[in-house]
């Protein structure tokens, strides 16, 4: 199975689903109480409505650890994209993936995934208007036209399915208003930042509304590529969303058809070398945002788009039917220069082609004592990855080309119900059964004298393919959830819960079939032996949580406290290491179900109204805080260590020397905000201090690439005119200009057990792949200051 040769059934399924659901208005046009408009919104001064359990509920009533950000709060914070909220959410890491501008790495409570190639599933589910985004490419969503963002911590397998083993992030766009609306938002800032977002909508008759947004998001680079002359860490994005809505606002049926499109033509993001080059002795650059990487082919470009139709129909006073149909596609061309040098030492040009179609049905019941839902979910997705690994310095223009095509088909049925024994005591139980099938086609071929023809190289095939594999695996899993809630008063909730989640197994797209062990000793490697070598099992989390949510002193104090413990088994550890293939140096995938881990921790979120009418009538001073602590510890981590006597790989537990990646022990933030009337308008001033303790970028600790604990300071001042007709704000992000690492690449020789780097005679780490020593880092954004103005008509 090769790119662009996908079954016609995808188009047929998509058109069939959309045609069927287009009949919904006629089918469900019956007398019923009006549905409340909008999935959720800020319901009041201190009350937020969320849909974590797929129904509208007060945040304080939901027995799940949730952080919810309203669109208004995100605007006041000057949030740029979805990674910004990771700084103020407990035990959460949301970052731009290494070497890219728009691929997302997400971790919640120690569970996640930062490897973007096909074959590896994400551990945190990302949802755009309830549509699951199957791949991390193009998933760093810019924040515009947003109603709210919810972060659900802990396994969400029952209601959200596979690959929400760590949690889920829900990005919810705004429903179209009933009246004509036009909003223009512009931003100018440092590094030549210039953004413009235009949002408009209009009613067409009493039932139909149309609207959309167009966004132009641009910024100069934080640094430069000194070899190619391109800007480094720049932004060049065009994006848009369009929506057609029928019904709602008092009607029993709401049909919402939406489409989105994003094109990112930002320059390649080059890494910063942390050590001098070992062969050419090029020094470390002074500016961490500068790079010397020479690879610029293919030209970087990311394009993503999709269509969705959400239908909500009230069948009776107690029954509601929902349907969510979606099709999405994205393509990425990206040149990643691992060694960040002009020479072709470890260069990786790549293509990613992803496509998915999904259909979900939900039947919701809401009675006096019993509330619940039944659902069905279907996903058909393809993920095709093609890349060269060029190590020309090592051997005669050597290239290892890989094409990994992975297809996923998933069916699931699920249900969840809450029964109120009394007005104070409630029990919720639910479960999901998932049928998950993975099909993989993996080709790996060496070339000499240049790159592969796929990337315009002049290389000549050398030897037989290292991997020419087609395989299929199926995984079935039941994931339950249960919680018990006690509400001594409507403003206080105590709960205890158990939940289970799993992440699908699959095949290592970078694995090398010829390196598979000859298990039966017959001198050949059978298809079964290669499949066993390349495949890995699903991983599983069982999580226990207790919590309290409360509103005290007439809403002046709001708190949420959660304590959790989780057993994490069959942990998938993907990795890439230097290796030998058919006698030649190369780059190999190493994936195994190596680990068992436990996670235990606490989370606290609070909001306190410190005072009112302090300096002027109607003013208010508030303090919002968030604190997360997690003790993430591997109890078992099996690595194949070569025995010095037999020279055979021996399974060895190295858990004492391994760390859970991208999971700082402490996360904390505090925001103090002051709001006061100015004439008929309002002035808001706020500042946020956030802190993250030491973060390990990989399981093997690395003193060069790991990030020590650091703090960041943001601030804002915003004036809003009467009736919210216009506003202007000044924002500062990372005001102390802290340089902090978010990710990186490392191919250096380390002790296989302890992970301690092996140093050469020059005192520098020895290279494991290539001749220059790959040890590069990518950094979070430096200090940015920008002004944003908004006008509404």
mmCIF file with all atom_site columns, N, CA and C in Angstrom, residues 219-246:
data_model
loop_
_atom_site.group_PDB
_atom_site.id
_atom_site.type_symbol
_atom_site.label_atom_id
_atom_site.label_alt_id
_atom_site.label_comp_id
_atom_site.label_asym_id
_atom_site.label_entity_id
_atom_site.label_seq_id
_atom_site.pdbx_PDB_ins_code
_atom_site.Cartn_x
_atom_site.Cartn_y
_atom_site.Cartn_z
_atom_site.occupancy
_atom_site.B_iso_or_equiv
_atom_site.pdbx_formal_charge
_atom_site.auth_seq_id
_atom_site.auth_comp_id
_atom_site.auth_asym_id
_atom_site.auth_atom_id
_atom_site.pdbx_PDB_model_num
ATOM 1  N N  . UNK A 1 219 ? 5.110   36.250 11.663 1.00 0.00 ? 219 UNK A N  1
ATOM 2  C CA . UNK A 1 219 ? 6.113   36.764 12.588 1.00 0.00 ? 219 UNK A CA 1
ATOM 3  C C  . UNK A 1 219 ? 7.489   36.466 12.003 1.00 0.00 ? 219 UNK A C  1
ATOM 4  N N  . UNK A 1 220 ? 8.406   37.391 12.189 1.00 0.00 ? 220 UNK A N  1
ATOM 5  C CA . UNK A 1 220 ? 9.776   37.139 11.790 1.00 0.00 ? 220 UNK A CA 1
ATOM 6  C C  . UNK A 1 220 ? 10.420  36.109 12.708 1.00 0.00 ? 220 UNK A C  1
ATOM 7  N N  . UNK A 1 221 ? 11.605  35.677 12.348 1.00 0.00 ? 221 UNK A N  1
ATOM 8  C CA . UNK A 1 221 ? 12.279  34.651 13.132 1.00 0.00 ? 221 UNK A CA 1
ATOM 9  C C  . UNK A 1 221 ? 12.863  35.186 14.425 1.00 0.00 ? 221 UNK A C  1
ATOM 10 N N  . UNK A 1 222 ? 12.973  34.315 15.403 1.00 0.00 ? 222 UNK A N  1
ATOM 11 C CA . UNK A 1 222 ? 13.688  34.662 16.637 1.00 0.00 ? 222 UNK A CA 1
ATOM 12 C C  . UNK A 1 222 ? 15.199  34.639 16.407 1.00 0.00 ? 222 UNK A C  1
ATOM 13 N N  . UNK A 1 223 ? 15.615  33.949 15.370 1.00 0.00 ? 223 UNK A N  1
ATOM 14 C CA . UNK A 1 223 ? 17.026  33.858 15.017 1.00 0.00 ? 223 UNK A CA 1
ATOM 15 C C  . UNK A 1 223 ? 17.155  33.647 13.524 1.00 0.00 ? 223 UNK A C  1
ATOM 16 N N  . UNK A 1 224 ? 18.333  33.216 13.091 1.00 0.00 ? 224 UNK A N  1
ATOM 17 C CA . UNK A 1 224 ? 18.616  33.029 11.668 1.00 0.00 ? 224 UNK A CA 1
ATOM 18 C C  . UNK A 1 224 ? 19.322  31.706 11.442 1.00 0.00 ? 224 UNK A C  1
ATOM 19 N N  . UNK A 1 225 ? 19.112  31.169 10.249 1.00 0.00 ? 225 UNK A N  1
ATOM 20 C CA . UNK A 1 225 ? 19.923  30.051 9.799  1.00 0.00 ? 225 UNK A CA 1
ATOM 21 C C  . UNK A 1 225 ? 21.110  30.628 9.045  1.00 0.00 ? 225 UNK A C  1
ATOM 22 N N  . UNK A 1 226 ? 22.274  30.484 9.608  1.00 0.00 ? 226 UNK A N  1
ATOM 23 C CA . UNK A 1 226 ? 23.455  31.147 9.074  1.00 0.00 ? 226 UNK A CA 1
ATOM 24 C C  . UNK A 1 226 ? 23.964  30.494 7.796  1.00 0.00 ? 226 UNK A C  1
ATOM 25 N N  . UNK A 1 227 ? 23.449  29.322 7.453  1.00 0.00 ? 227 UNK A N  1
ATOM 26 C CA . UNK A 1 227 ? 23.853  28.637 6.226  1.00 0.00 ? 227 UNK A CA 1
ATOM 27 C C  . UNK A 1 227 ? 22.902  28.922 5.074  1.00 0.00 ? 227 UNK A C  1
ATOM 28 N N  . UNK A 1 228 ? 21.597  28.791 5.323  1.00 0.00 ? 228 UNK A N  1
ATOM 29 C CA . UNK A 1 228 ? 20.609  28.982 4.246  1.00 0.00 ? 228 UNK A CA 1
ATOM 30 C C  . UNK A 1 228 ? 20.170  30.424 4.101  1.00 0.00 ? 228 UNK A C  1
ATOM 31 N N  . UNK A 1 229 ? 20.399  31.245 5.123  1.00 0.00 ? 229 UNK A N  1
ATOM 32 C CA . UNK A 1 229 ? 19.933  32.625 5.104  1.00 0.00 ? 229 UNK A CA 1
ATOM 33 C C  . UNK A 1 229 ? 18.482  32.792 5.471  1.00 0.00 ? 229 UNK A C  1
ATOM 34 N N  . UNK A 1 230 ? 17.788  31.698 5.799  1.00 0.00 ? 230 UNK A N  1
ATOM 35 C CA . UNK A 1 230 ? 16.378  31.773 6.174  1.00 0.00 ? 230 UNK A CA 1
ATOM 36 C C  . UNK A 1 230 ? 16.242  32.202 7.635  1.00 0.00 ? 230 UNK A C  1
ATOM 37 N N  . UNK A 1 231 ? 15.086  32.783 7.942  1.00 0.00 ? 231 UNK A N  1
ATOM 38 C CA . UNK A 1 231 ? 14.786  33.088 9.334  1.00 0.00 ? 231 UNK A CA 1
ATOM 39 C C  . UNK A 1 231 ? 14.503  31.796 10.082 1.00 0.00 ? 231 UNK A C  1
ATOM 40 N N  . UNK A 1 232 ? 14.874  31.751 11.341 1.00 0.00 ? 232 UNK A N  1
ATOM 41 C CA . UNK A 1 232 ? 14.653  30.571 12.172 1.00 0.00 ? 232 UNK A CA 1
ATOM 42 C C  . UNK A 1 232 ? 13.591  30.887 13.214 1.00 0.00 ? 232 UNK A C  1
ATOM 43 N N  . UNK A 1 233 ? 12.650  29.946 13.401 1.00 0.00 ? 233 UNK A N  1
ATOM 44 C CA . UNK A 1 233 ? 11.516  30.133 14.326 1.00 0.00 ? 233 UNK A CA 1
ATOM 45 C C  . UNK A 1 233 ? 10.591  31.260 13.850 1.00 0.00 ? 233 UNK A C  1
ATOM 46 N N  . UNK A 1 234 ? 10.404  31.413 12.561 1.00 0.00 ? 234 UNK A N  1
ATOM 47 C CA . UNK A 1 234 ? 9.442   32.408 12.084 1.00 0.00 ? 234 UNK A CA 1
ATOM 48 C C  . UNK A 1 234 ? 8.052   31.778 11.981 1.00 0.00 ? 234 UNK A C  1
ATOM 49 N N  . UNK A 1 235 ? 7.073   32.566 11.569 1.00 0.00 ? 235 UNK A N  1
ATOM 50 C CA . UNK A 1 235 ? 5.699   32.072 11.422 1.00 0.00 ? 235 UNK A CA 1
ATOM 51 C C  . UNK A 1 235 ? 5.082   32.676 10.186 1.00 0.00 ? 235 UNK A C  1
ATOM 52 N N  . UNK A 1 236 ? 4.516   31.822 9.338  1.00 0.00 ? 236 UNK A N  1
ATOM 53 C CA . UNK A 1 236 ? 3.914   32.253 8.080  1.00 0.00 ? 236 UNK A CA 1
ATOM 54 C C  . UNK A 1 236 ? 2.706   31.368 7.818  1.00 0.00 ? 236 UNK A C  1
ATOM 55 N N  . UNK A 1 237 ? 1.558   31.762 8.366  1.00 0.00 ? 237 UNK A N  1
ATOM 56 C CA . UNK A 1 237 ? 0.369   30.915 8.375  1.00 0.00 ? 237 UNK A CA 1
ATOM 57 C C  . UNK A 1 237 ? -0.832  31.654 7.811  1.00 0.00 ? 237 UNK A C  1
ATOM 58 N N  . UNK A 1 238 ? -1.565  30.974 6.940  1.00 0.00 ? 238 UNK A N  1
ATOM 59 C CA . UNK A 1 238 ? -2.908  31.384 6.524  1.00 0.00 ? 238 UNK A CA 1
ATOM 60 C C  . UNK A 1 238 ? -3.886  30.333 7.057  1.00 0.00 ? 238 UNK A C  1
ATOM 61 N N  . UNK A 1 239 ? -5.005  30.776 7.604  1.00 0.00 ? 239 UNK A N  1
ATOM 62 C CA . UNK A 1 239 ? -5.973  29.826 8.150  1.00 0.00 ? 239 UNK A CA 1
ATOM 63 C C  . UNK A 1 239 ? -7.377  30.379 8.001  1.00 0.00 ? 239 UNK A C  1
ATOM 64 N N  . UNK A 1 240 ? -8.344  29.485 8.008  1.00 0.00 ? 240 UNK A N  1
ATOM 65 C CA . UNK A 1 240 ? -9.735  29.906 7.917  1.00 0.00 ? 240 UNK A CA 1
ATOM 66 C C  . UNK A 1 240 ? -10.677 28.827 8.405  1.00 0.00 ? 240 UNK A C  1
ATOM 67 N N  . UNK A 1 241 ? -11.843 29.271 8.856  1.00 0.00 ? 241 UNK A N  1
ATOM 68 C CA . UNK A 1 241 ? -12.918 28.364 9.245  1.00 0.00 ? 241 UNK A CA 1
ATOM 69 C C  . UNK A 1 241 ? -14.219 28.893 8.684  1.00 0.00 ? 241 UNK A C  1
ATOM 70 N N  . UNK A 1 242 ? -15.075 27.995 8.249  1.00 0.00 ? 242 UNK A N  1
ATOM 71 C CA . UNK A 1 242 ? -16.398 28.372 7.761  1.00 0.00 ? 242 UNK A CA 1
ATOM 72 C C  . UNK A 1 242 ? -17.450 27.486 8.386  1.00 0.00 ? 242 UNK A C  1
ATOM 73 N N  . UNK A 1 243 ? -18.617 28.061 8.680  1.00 0.00 ? 243 UNK A N  1
ATOM 74 C CA . UNK A 1 243 ? -19.666 27.312 9.367  1.00 0.00 ? 243 UNK A CA 1
ATOM 75 C C  . UNK A 1 243 ? -21.025 27.660 8.779  1.00 0.00 ? 243 UNK A C  1
ATOM 76 N N  . UNK A 1 244 ? -21.851 26.641 8.638  1.00 0.00 ? 244 UNK A N  1
ATOM 77 C CA . UNK A 1 244 ? -23.266 26.811 8.300  1.00 0.00 ? 244 UNK A CA 1
ATOM 78 C C  . UNK A 1 244 ? -24.073 26.127 9.387  1.00 0.00 ? 244 UNK A C  1
ATOM 79 N N  . UNK A 1 245 ? -25.020 26.850 9.975  1.00 0.00 ? 245 UNK A N  1
ATOM 80 C CA . UNK A 1 245 ? -25.847 26.299 11.046 1.00 0.00 ? 245 UNK A CA 1
ATOM 81 C C  . UNK A 1 245 ? -27.320 26.400 10.680 1.00 0.00 ? 245 UNK A C  1
ATOM 82 N N  . UNK A 1 246 ? -28.029 25.338 10.974 1.00 0.00 ? 246 UNK A N  1
ATOM 83 C CA . UNK A 1 246 ? -29.463 25.287 10.751 1.00 0.00 ? 246 UNK A CA 1
ATOM 84 C C  . UNK A 1 246 ? -30.145 24.874 12.038 1.00 0.00 ? 246 UNK A C  1
#
